[in-house]
């Protein structure tokens, strides 16, 4: 499971919360398989996200919130209409204090002893999330304290309306997890559904079906998306030749790489590399 751990640190505001506002087109993979120690909320504004939490599939639509607790392997893809959503993330340890309430309600979340149903559309939760999102970014005056108060209020509402029996929560499939670990480490190499299924001892048809159950997409598309994400990063941060970048990311055909990149990101690799808009 450690290979899925997100290692890139995120920056929290003074209130201990990390915010993102994201938009993705149809049939994209905005979240590849990973886990972390924080609580992450995905509040859907429009469209749909197909979310996979420990290999269990959920669909979250407009007005719904996805609750991702610490140490949960998760990934997500968009539906045919794309998705717009907010990410609200916070480290529950930073919200612990020397109170009985903290020991009773926050520590069990950190220790994975308590659990919430992962999808909610409860109106009280929606109201507090929208109030939190609308708080000014100005961190003067009392705004950080107000935001922290909203987090405590959300946690209370989760316990009130979303509490779940921890014994019914599905554990990650460690055996199939090894497949995703291998792909995450070798996606720039010449790998395919056929040689992956052979390597891990699966029938190819079953392997592809199981892969879709775990990630919401097929192995070819998943690998291609990882390659394109790496290419986008290299184009943004370096001045390497586009051909060299394509080869470094696992694309042997430069025309195919350019077509895939433009279809995924809406611009050609050269336009992306030369435009300050994408830096």
XYZ file of C-alpha atoms in Angstrom:
279
model
C 0.000 0.000 0.000
C 2.923 2.378 0.676
C 3.565 2.781 -3.059
C 0.219 4.588 -3.342
C 1.095 7.134 -0.655
C 0.972 10.705 -1.907
C 4.416 12.174 -1.253
C 3.909 15.683 -2.650
C 3.275 18.035 0.290
C 0.276 20.336 0.084
C 0.150 23.883 1.414
C -2.444 24.654 4.065
C -3.699 28.143 4.806
C -3.429 29.649 8.284
C -6.715 27.942 9.078
C -5.191 24.511 8.393
C -7.328 23.929 5.286
C -6.332 23.369 1.654
C -8.772 24.506 -1.065
C -8.853 23.758 -4.793
C -11.456 24.609 -7.448
C -11.131 22.208 -10.399
C -12.778 21.632 -13.776
C -12.228 18.601 -16.001
C -13.635 17.603 -19.365
C -15.436 14.412 -20.288
C -13.879 11.037 -19.502
C -10.725 12.323 -17.818
C -8.896 10.858 -14.812
C -8.341 13.790 -12.437
C -7.360 11.549 -9.513
C -5.056 8.565 -10.022
C -4.843 5.886 -7.313
C -3.218 7.151 -4.093
C -3.802 7.636 -0.370
C -2.837 10.194 2.266
C -3.218 10.958 5.966
C -5.620 13.863 5.593
C -9.391 14.054 5.231
C -10.420 15.180 1.750
C -13.870 16.358 0.692
C -14.914 16.618 -2.961
C -17.926 18.914 -3.336
C -19.425 18.486 -6.816
C -20.712 21.678 -8.469
C -21.699 20.149 -11.810
C -21.258 16.954 -13.801
C -20.311 13.615 -12.270
C -17.290 11.943 -10.721
C -16.902 8.176 -10.782
C -15.052 7.631 -7.511
C -13.303 4.456 -6.343
C -12.563 4.089 -2.623
C -10.678 0.904 -1.687
C -11.944 -0.625 -4.965
C -15.606 0.222 -4.264
C -17.297 2.306 -6.970
C -19.488 5.335 -6.203
C -21.017 7.959 -8.484
C -21.151 11.514 -7.119
C -23.200 14.161 -8.904
C -24.063 17.832 -8.593
C -24.641 18.911 -4.989
C -23.109 15.759 -3.517
C -20.002 15.483 -1.361
C -17.454 12.674 -1.364
C -15.871 12.042 2.047
C -12.384 10.508 1.768
C -10.946 9.506 5.133
C -7.239 8.994 5.970
C -5.434 5.976 4.466
C -8.159 5.278 1.888
C -6.836 4.326 -1.566
C -8.881 6.397 -3.991
C -9.063 7.471 -7.615
C -11.679 9.172 -9.772
C -12.690 9.755 -13.372
C -15.189 12.133 -14.936
C -18.346 11.120 -16.774
C -19.466 12.110 -20.281
C -20.240 15.699 -19.214
C -17.034 16.326 -17.263
C -17.057 17.693 -13.722
C -16.507 20.853 -11.723
C -15.790 20.448 -8.035
C -14.088 21.846 -4.958
C -11.468 20.009 -2.930
C -11.438 20.819 0.779
C -8.617 19.020 2.582
C -7.362 19.139 6.156
C -5.181 17.084 8.474
C -7.384 15.901 11.367
C -4.356 15.742 13.667
C -4.027 19.524 13.375
C -7.589 19.885 14.654
C -7.033 17.676 17.715
C -6.783 19.294 21.130
C -6.804 18.364 24.813
C -10.534 17.696 25.053
C -12.627 14.586 25.578
C -14.484 15.406 22.345
C -11.227 15.287 20.399
C -10.303 11.916 21.906
C -13.802 10.552 21.292
C -14.392 11.740 17.735
C -11.182 12.853 15.995
C -8.659 10.239 17.124
C -10.860 7.309 15.983
C -10.937 8.826 12.475
C -7.153 9.104 12.417
C -6.842 5.527 13.713
C -9.459 4.222 11.234
C -11.748 3.046 14.036
C -14.697 5.164 12.888
C -16.039 5.558 9.358
C -18.531 7.612 7.351
C -20.705 6.719 4.379
C -18.637 8.271 1.568
C -21.372 10.062 -0.413
C -23.779 12.583 1.087
C -26.211 15.189 -0.175
C -27.508 16.211 3.237
C -28.714 19.842 3.099
C -27.014 20.860 6.365
C -23.661 19.540 5.143
C -24.110 21.252 1.783
C -24.935 24.546 3.541
C -21.800 24.494 5.717
C -19.574 23.532 2.776
C -20.877 26.443 0.723
C -20.361 28.814 3.658
C -16.788 27.520 4.027
C -16.075 27.930 0.314
C -17.489 31.468 0.325
C -15.385 32.710 3.248
C -12.977 35.430 2.045
C -9.411 34.349 1.316
C -8.299 37.355 3.359
C -6.687 35.751 6.401
C -6.887 38.866 8.539
C -9.476 39.448 11.249
C -11.351 36.284 12.279
C -11.646 34.504 8.939
C -9.217 31.633 9.804
C -11.093 30.937 13.040
C -14.429 30.989 11.213
C -13.104 28.452 8.697
C -11.814 26.190 11.471
C -15.211 26.387 13.135
C -16.855 25.219 9.896
C -14.581 22.147 9.839
C -15.623 21.171 13.361
C -19.249 21.747 12.389
C -18.839 19.506 9.322
C -17.283 16.727 11.392
C -20.193 16.898 13.811
C -22.663 16.655 10.920
C -20.767 13.708 9.427
C -21.104 11.855 12.729
C -24.775 12.814 12.947
C -25.824 11.936 9.391
C -23.112 9.744 7.783
C -21.832 7.380 10.493
C -21.159 3.864 9.140
C -20.333 0.476 10.628
C -16.560 0.104 10.287
C -16.887 -3.694 10.053
C -18.739 -3.324 6.746
C -16.023 -1.244 5.082
C -14.219 -3.057 2.300
C -10.469 -3.478 2.678
C -8.158 -2.779 -0.285
C -7.380 -5.778 -2.511
C -3.679 -6.166 -1.713
C -3.063 -8.641 -4.556
C -4.553 -6.450 -7.248
C -2.985 -3.426 -5.595
C 0.365 -4.864 -6.666
C -0.742 -4.387 -10.283
C -1.379 -0.674 -9.769
C 1.903 -0.297 -7.899
C 3.722 -1.906 -10.830
C 1.991 0.369 -13.360
C 2.740 3.477 -11.294
C 6.425 2.504 -11.301
C 6.715 1.288 -14.920
C 4.161 3.226 -17.005
C 6.855 4.729 -19.251
C 7.914 1.229 -20.319
C 6.343 -1.029 -22.954
C 3.484 -2.524 -20.909
C 0.041 -3.674 -22.025
C -3.017 -5.508 -20.727
C -1.640 -8.724 -22.186
C 1.772 -8.666 -20.550
C 0.374 -7.282 -17.271
C -2.181 -10.084 -17.015
C 0.529 -12.648 -17.785
C 2.932 -11.145 -15.257
C 0.388 -11.249 -12.433
C -1.241 -14.550 -13.365
C -4.661 -13.338 -14.529
C -6.771 -14.269 -17.521
C -6.636 -11.151 -19.732
C -10.422 -10.702 -19.957
C -10.798 -11.034 -16.169
C -7.822 -8.729 -15.639
C -9.361 -5.954 -17.762
C -12.725 -6.342 -16.026
C -11.116 -6.282 -12.574
C -9.001 -3.273 -13.529
C -12.106 -1.329 -14.547
C -13.776 -2.253 -11.249
C -10.786 -0.865 -9.336
C -10.119 2.300 -11.358
C -13.130 3.041 -13.554
C -11.161 2.746 -16.773
C -9.200 0.209 -18.811
C -5.442 -0.424 -18.420
C -4.535 1.188 -21.754
C -6.312 4.434 -20.951
C -4.932 4.512 -17.402
C -1.353 4.053 -18.611
C -1.825 6.649 -21.362
C -3.169 9.158 -18.848
C -0.153 8.684 -16.550
C 2.174 9.191 -19.527
C 0.367 12.353 -20.612
C 0.444 13.766 -17.079
C 4.203 13.190 -16.961
C 4.611 14.769 -20.398
C 2.598 17.793 -19.323
C 4.851 18.200 -16.277
C 8.034 17.941 -18.371
C 6.715 20.414 -20.947
C 5.838 22.866 -18.192
C 9.076 22.622 -16.225
C 11.765 22.045 -18.865
C 12.836 22.957 -22.384
C 13.566 19.460 -23.659
C 12.828 18.544 -27.250
C 9.210 17.393 -27.638
C 10.345 14.173 -29.299
C 12.632 13.405 -26.342
C 9.809 14.114 -23.889
C 7.454 11.818 -25.775
C 10.010 9.007 -25.767
C 10.802 9.556 -22.075
C 7.102 9.189 -21.260
C 6.634 5.932 -23.159
C 5.358 7.176 -26.545
C 7.289 5.686 -29.471
C 5.157 7.446 -32.128
C 5.473 11.250 -31.937
C 2.375 11.917 -34.059
C 0.324 9.628 -31.829
C 1.701 11.434 -28.760
C 0.752 14.851 -30.186
C -2.757 13.684 -31.059
C -3.289 12.152 -27.609
C -1.931 15.261 -25.875
C -4.180 17.620 -27.839
C -7.221 15.417 -27.276
C -6.493 15.316 -23.528
C -5.486 18.931 -22.871
C -7.005 20.851 -25.792
C -3.712 22.183 -27.197
C -0.707 20.695 -28.984
C 2.461 19.880 -26.990
C 4.324 22.721 -28.737
C 1.613 25.272 -27.973
C 1.536 24.102 -24.361
C 5.316 24.344 -24.032
C 5.567 27.807 -25.601
C 2.614 29.451 -23.857
C 3.072 31.235 -20.521
C -0.625 30.627 -19.870
C 0.121 27.018 -18.874
C 3.123 27.669 -16.635
